[in-house]
C-alpha cells in the first residue's frame, strides 16, 4: 500500500520536473524561466525525495530521515538560488522580455550599481 | 549562546545525515561543526533562541500545510501557463511593502513568495520587496499587497516575531 502511494508521488514529482523543463524552454526571458524552474523543480524534487522517504518507512529509517532532511534543504535553498540568479541577471543588464508590462526595479538597480 | 546554538544545529544535522554514533563520525562532526560555527556564527540569525517557544512551533505546523497548498497551486498555475498554446503571461517587476521587521521573517516571506503562484522575489530593500510577477492583472496596490504578501504575513509574524 505504502509502496503504491510512493510510486504515485514519484510519478507526479517527475511530471512536475518535466513541466518545469518545458517552461524553461517556452517562456521568454530569464525571469520567467526562473519562475518555472524554481516552482516546478522544487516541488517535483521534493516529491521525489518524499517518495524515497516513504520507501524507507519500516525498512530503512535512516533513508527516511536523510531524504526528509534533503527535501527541507531543497525547499529552503532553491528560492534563494532563484533570487540570486534573477538579481544578478538584472544587475548584469539582462533585459525583461518585450511583453513585460511593468518594471519598477530600474531605479533601485541603478542605486545598487552605484554603491 | 549564539555560537552554542549554531554548533548544536550543525552537529545535529551532521549526525542525522550520517545516522551513526561511531566515534569517527562524532569526531568528524564536532570538527566540522566547530569550523562552521567559527566561520559563520556572525550570520546566525539573532532571534533564533525565540524559536524554542512551543507556541511558535504550533504556528509553524499550521504554516507548513498552508504553504504547501499554495505551492501545489503555484505549480498547477505554471503548468497551465506553460502548456497553454498562447502562453498567457503579463510579466513585470512590481514593488510591495511588508510589515514584518525581523530579517528571518522577511527571508521566509521572500522564499514563500518565490514558491507561490506567479511571483518571484528579486530584492528586499528595508520594508520593500521587489517581486517579478508573471501575470500582472491589477494596478491597485491594496490588491497587489493582498495577493502577494497578505496571505503569509499574519502567520509569519506569529512564528518569527
CSV table of C-alpha atoms in Angstrom, one decimal:
chain,number,residue,atom,x,y,z
A,1,UNK,CA,0.0,0.0,0.0
A,2,UNK,CA,2.7,2.5,1.1
A,3,UNK,CA,4.8,1.4,-1.9
A,4,UNK,CA,1.9,2.2,-4.3
A,5,UNK,CA,1.5,5.6,-2.8
A,6,UNK,CA,5.2,6.2,-3.0
A,7,UNK,CA,5.3,5.2,-6.7
A,8,UNK,CA,2.4,7.6,-7.4
A,9,UNK,CA,4.2,10.5,-5.6
A,10,UNK,CA,7.3,9.6,-7.5
A,11,UNK,CA,5.5,9.8,-10.9
A,12,UNK,CA,3.7,13.1,-10.1
A,13,UNK,CA,7.1,14.6,-9.0
A,14,UNK,CA,8.7,13.6,-12.2
A,15,UNK,CA,5.7,15.1,-14.1
A,16,UNK,CA,6.3,18.4,-12.3
A,17,UNK,CA,10.0,18.3,-13.1
A,18,UNK,CA,9.2,17.8,-16.7
A,19,UNK,CA,6.7,20.8,-16.7
A,20,UNK,CA,9.5,22.9,-15.2
A,21,UNK,CA,11.8,21.9,-18.1
A,22,UNK,CA,9.1,22.7,-20.7
A,23,UNK,CA,8.6,26.1,-19.0
A,24,UNK,CA,12.4,26.6,-19.2
A,25,UNK,CA,12.2,26.2,-23.0
A,26,UNK,CA,8.9,28.0,-23.8
A,27,UNK,CA,8.9,31.1,-21.6
A,28,UNK,CA,10.5,34.3,-22.9
A,29,UNK,CA,13.2,35.7,-20.6
A,30,UNK,CA,15.4,34.7,-17.7
A,31,UNK,CA,13.0,35.9,-15.0
A,32,UNK,CA,10.0,34.0,-16.3
A,33,UNK,CA,12.2,30.9,-16.8
A,34,UNK,CA,13.5,31.1,-13.3
A,35,UNK,CA,9.9,31.1,-12.1
A,36,UNK,CA,9.0,27.9,-13.9
A,37,UNK,CA,12.3,26.3,-13.0
A,38,UNK,CA,12.1,27.1,-9.2
A,39,UNK,CA,8.5,26.3,-8.6
A,40,UNK,CA,8.1,23.2,-10.6
A,41,UNK,CA,11.6,21.7,-10.0
A,42,UNK,CA,11.4,22.4,-6.2
A,43,UNK,CA,8.1,20.7,-5.7
A,44,UNK,CA,9.0,17.9,-8.2
A,45,UNK,CA,12.3,17.2,-6.5
A,46,UNK,CA,10.7,17.4,-3.0
A,47,UNK,CA,8.1,14.9,-4.1
A,48,UNK,CA,10.7,12.5,-5.4
A,49,UNK,CA,12.6,12.8,-2.1
A,50,UNK,CA,9.3,12.3,-0.2
A,51,UNK,CA,8.7,9.1,-2.2
A,52,UNK,CA,12.2,8.0,-1.4
A,53,UNK,CA,11.5,8.6,2.3
A,54,UNK,CA,8.3,6.6,2.1
A,55,UNK,CA,10.2,3.6,0.6
A,56,UNK,CA,12.3,3.8,3.7
A,57,UNK,CA,9.4,3.6,6.2
A,58,UNK,CA,9.7,0.5,8.3
A,59,UNK,CA,12.6,-0.9,6.3
A,60,UNK,CA,15.3,1.7,6.2
A,61,UNK,CA,14.6,4.5,8.7
A,62,UNK,CA,18.0,6.3,8.0
A,63,UNK,CA,16.9,6.7,4.4
A,64,UNK,CA,13.7,8.2,5.6
A,65,UNK,CA,15.4,10.7,7.8
A,66,UNK,CA,18.1,11.6,5.2
A,67,UNK,CA,15.6,12.1,2.4
A,68,UNK,CA,13.4,14.3,4.6
A,69,UNK,CA,16.5,16.5,5.5
A,70,UNK,CA,17.4,16.8,1.8
A,71,UNK,CA,13.8,17.8,1.0
A,72,UNK,CA,13.9,20.5,3.6
A,73,UNK,CA,17.3,21.8,2.3
A,74,UNK,CA,16.0,21.9,-1.3
A,75,UNK,CA,12.8,23.7,-0.2
A,76,UNK,CA,14.9,26.3,1.7
A,77,UNK,CA,17.7,26.9,-0.8
A,78,UNK,CA,16.2,26.8,-4.2
A,79,UNK,CA,14.2,30.0,-3.8
A,80,UNK,CA,17.3,31.7,-2.5
A,81,UNK,CA,19.2,30.5,-5.6
A,82,UNK,CA,16.5,31.8,-7.9
A,83,UNK,CA,16.5,35.1,-6.2
A,84,UNK,CA,20.3,35.4,-6.5
A,85,UNK,CA,20.2,34.4,-10.2
A,86,UNK,CA,17.5,36.9,-11.1
A,87,UNK,CA,19.0,39.8,-9.1
A,88,UNK,CA,22.4,39.0,-10.6
A,89,UNK,CA,20.9,38.9,-14.1
A,90,UNK,CA,19.1,42.2,-13.7
A,91,UNK,CA,22.2,44.0,-12.2
A,92,UNK,CA,24.2,42.5,-15.1
A,93,UNK,CA,21.9,44.1,-17.6
A,94,UNK,CA,19.7,41.3,-18.8
A,95,UNK,CA,16.5,43.0,-20.2
A,96,UNK,CA,13.0,41.9,-19.4
A,97,UNK,CA,11.0,40.3,-22.3
A,98,UNK,CA,9.2,42.7,-24.6
A,99,UNK,CA,5.8,41.7,-23.4
A,100,UNK,CA,6.6,42.8,-19.9
A,101,UNK,CA,4.1,45.5,-18.7
A,102,UNK,CA,5.9,47.0,-15.7
A,103,UNK,CA,9.4,47.4,-14.2
A,104,UNK,CA,9.9,49.3,-11.0
A,105,UNK,CA,13.3,47.8,-10.2
A,106,UNK,CA,15.2,50.2,-12.6
A,107,UNK,CA,16.0,52.9,-10.0
A,108,UNK,CA,16.9,50.5,-7.3
A,109,UNK,CA,19.2,48.6,-9.6
A,110,UNK,CA,20.9,51.8,-10.6
A,111,UNK,CA,21.4,52.7,-6.9
A,112,UNK,CA,22.9,49.3,-6.2
A,113,UNK,CA,25.3,49.6,-9.2
A,114,UNK,CA,26.5,53.0,-7.9
A,115,UNK,CA,27.2,51.8,-4.4
B,1,UNK,CA,24.9,31.5,23.3
B,2,UNK,CA,24.6,32.1,19.5
B,3,UNK,CA,27.7,30.1,18.9
B,4,UNK,CA,26.5,27.2,21.1
B,5,UNK,CA,23.2,27.0,19.2
B,6,UNK,CA,24.9,27.2,15.8
B,7,UNK,CA,27.3,24.4,16.9
B,8,UNK,CA,24.4,22.1,18.1
B,9,UNK,CA,22.4,22.6,15.0
B,10,UNK,CA,25.3,21.9,12.7
B,11,UNK,CA,26.3,18.8,14.7
B,12,UNK,CA,22.7,17.5,14.8
B,13,UNK,CA,22.3,17.8,11.0
B,14,UNK,CA,25.7,16.0,10.6
B,15,UNK,CA,24.7,13.1,12.8
B,16,UNK,CA,21.3,12.7,11.3
B,17,UNK,CA,22.8,12.6,7.8
B,18,UNK,CA,25.4,10.0,8.8
B,19,UNK,CA,22.9,8.1,11.1
B,20,UNK,CA,25.7,6.6,13.1
B,21,UNK,CA,27.3,7.3,16.5
B,22,UNK,CA,30.7,5.7,15.7
B,23,UNK,CA,33.4,7.7,17.3
B,24,UNK,CA,35.0,8.7,14.0
B,25,UNK,CA,31.7,10.1,12.8
B,26,UNK,CA,31.2,12.1,16.0
B,27,UNK,CA,34.7,13.4,16.0
B,28,UNK,CA,34.4,14.5,12.3
B,29,UNK,CA,31.0,16.1,13.2
B,30,UNK,CA,32.5,18.0,16.1
B,31,UNK,CA,35.3,19.3,13.9
B,32,UNK,CA,33.0,20.2,11.0
B,33,UNK,CA,30.5,21.9,13.3
B,34,UNK,CA,33.3,23.9,15.1
B,35,UNK,CA,34.6,25.0,11.7
B,36,UNK,CA,31.1,26.1,10.6
B,37,UNK,CA,30.5,27.9,13.8
B,38,UNK,CA,33.8,29.7,13.6
B,39,UNK,CA,33.2,30.8,10.0
B,40,UNK,CA,29.5,31.6,10.0
B,41,UNK,CA,28.4,32.4,13.5
B,42,UNK,CA,28.0,36.1,12.6
B,43,UNK,CA,25.4,35.1,10.1
B,44,UNK,CA,23.4,33.0,12.5
B,45,UNK,CA,20.0,34.8,13.0
B,46,UNK,CA,19.9,36.8,16.2
B,47,UNK,CA,16.4,35.8,17.3
B,48,UNK,CA,16.9,32.1,16.8
B,49,UNK,CA,16.5,31.3,20.6
B,50,UNK,CA,12.9,32.6,20.3
B,51,UNK,CA,12.2,29.5,18.1
B,52,UNK,CA,12.4,27.3,21.2
B,53,UNK,CA,9.0,28.5,22.2
B,54,UNK,CA,6.4,25.8,21.5
B,55,UNK,CA,3.7,28.4,20.6
B,56,UNK,CA,5.8,29.3,17.6
B,57,UNK,CA,6.1,25.6,16.6
B,58,UNK,CA,2.4,25.4,16.7
B,59,UNK,CA,2.0,28.2,14.2
B,60,UNK,CA,4.9,26.7,12.1
B,61,UNK,CA,2.9,23.5,12.0
B,62,UNK,CA,-0.1,25.4,10.7
B,63,UNK,CA,2.0,27.3,8.2
B,64,UNK,CA,3.5,24.2,6.6
B,65,UNK,CA,0.3,22.7,5.1
B,66,UNK,CA,-1.0,26.2,4.3
B,67,UNK,CA,2.2,26.9,2.4
B,68,UNK,CA,2.2,23.5,0.7
B,69,UNK,CA,-1.3,24.2,-0.6
B,70,UNK,CA,-0.2,27.4,-2.3
B,71,UNK,CA,3.0,25.7,-3.5
B,72,UNK,CA,0.9,23.0,-5.3
B,73,UNK,CA,-1.4,25.7,-6.6
B,74,UNK,CA,1.6,27.6,-8.0
B,75,UNK,CA,2.8,24.5,-9.8
B,76,UNK,CA,-0.6,23.9,-11.4
B,77,UNK,CA,-0.7,27.6,-12.4
B,78,UNK,CA,2.7,27.4,-14.0
B,79,UNK,CA,1.7,24.1,-15.7
B,80,UNK,CA,-1.3,25.7,-17.3
B,81,UNK,CA,0.6,28.7,-18.5
B,82,UNK,CA,3.4,26.6,-19.9
B,83,UNK,CA,1.2,24.1,-21.7
B,84,UNK,CA,-1.3,26.7,-23.0
B,85,UNK,CA,-0.6,27.3,-26.7
B,86,UNK,CA,-0.9,31.1,-26.4
B,87,UNK,CA,1.4,31.3,-23.3
B,88,UNK,CA,-0.9,33.7,-21.3
B,89,UNK,CA,1.6,35.8,-19.4
B,90,UNK,CA,1.8,39.6,-18.5
B,91,UNK,CA,5.2,39.7,-16.7
B,92,UNK,CA,6.8,42.6,-14.9
B,93,UNK,CA,8.5,43.7,-11.7
B,94,UNK,CA,6.3,45.2,-9.0
B,95,UNK,CA,7.0,46.7,-5.6
B,96,UNK,CA,5.1,45.7,-2.5
B,97,UNK,CA,5.5,46.7,1.1
B,98,UNK,CA,5.8,44.3,4.0
B,99,UNK,CA,5.1,45.0,7.7
B,100,UNK,CA,7.4,42.3,9.0
B,101,UNK,CA,10.6,43.6,10.7
B,102,UNK,CA,12.9,40.7,11.7
B,103,UNK,CA,15.3,39.6,8.9
B,104,UNK,CA,14.4,35.9,9.4
B,105,UNK,CA,10.7,36.6,8.9
B,106,UNK,CA,11.5,38.6,5.8
B,107,UNK,CA,13.7,35.9,4.4
B,108,UNK,CA,10.9,33.3,4.9
B,109,UNK,CA,8.4,35.7,3.4
B,110,UNK,CA,10.6,36.1,0.3
B,111,UNK,CA,11.1,32.4,0.0
B,112,UNK,CA,7.4,31.8,0.3
B,113,UNK,CA,6.6,34.4,-2.3
B,114,UNK,CA,9.1,32.7,-4.7
B,115,UNK,CA,7.4,29.4,-4.3
B,116,UNK,CA,3.8,30.6,-4.7
B,117,UNK,CA,1.7,31.4,-7.8
B,118,UNK,CA,3.4,33.5,-10.4
B,119,UNK,CA,5.7,35.5,-8.1
B,120,UNK,CA,9.5,35.6,-7.6
B,121,UNK,CA,11.3,37.9,-5.1
B,122,UNK,CA,14.2,39.7,-6.8
B,123,UNK,CA,15.3,42.0,-4.0
B,124,UNK,CA,14.5,43.2,-0.5
B,125,UNK,CA,15.2,46.8,0.4
B,126,UNK,CA,14.2,47.6,4.0
B,127,UNK,CA,10.4,47.1,4.0
B,128,UNK,CA,10.1,47.0,0.3
B,129,UNK,CA,10.0,43.8,-1.7
B,130,UNK,CA,10.7,43.8,-5.5
B,131,UNK,CA,8.8,41.0,-7.0
B,132,UNK,CA,8.7,39.6,-10.5
B,133,UNK,CA,5.1,38.8,-11.3
B,134,UNK,CA,4.3,36.5,-14.2
B,135,UNK,CA,0.7,37.8,-14.6
B,136,UNK,CA,0.1,41.4,-13.5
B,137,UNK,CA,-3.7,41.7,-13.5
B,138,UNK,CA,-4.3,44.7,-11.3
B,139,UNK,CA,-2.9,48.2,-10.7
B,140,UNK,CA,-4.4,48.5,-7.3
B,141,UNK,CA,-1.7,48.5,-4.5
B,142,UNK,CA,-4.1,47.1,-2.0
B,143,UNK,CA,-5.0,44.1,-4.1
B,144,UNK,CA,-1.4,43.5,-5.0
B,145,UNK,CA,-0.4,43.5,-1.3
B,146,UNK,CA,-3.2,41.1,-0.5
B,147,UNK,CA,-2.3,38.7,-3.3
B,148,UNK,CA,1.4,38.6,-2.9
B,149,UNK,CA,2.2,39.3,0.7
B,150,UNK,CA,-1.1,39.4,2.7
B,151,UNK,CA,-1.7,35.7,2.8
B,152,UNK,CA,1.6,34.8,4.6
B,153,UNK,CA,2.2,37.8,6.8
B,154,UNK,CA,-0.1,37.1,9.8
B,155,UNK,CA,1.3,33.6,10.2
B,156,UNK,CA,4.9,34.5,9.7
B,157,UNK,CA,4.6,37.3,12.3
B,158,UNK,CA,3.3,34.8,14.9
B,159,UNK,CA,6.1,32.4,14.1
B,160,UNK,CA,9.1,34.7,13.9
B,161,UNK,CA,8.3,38.0,15.7
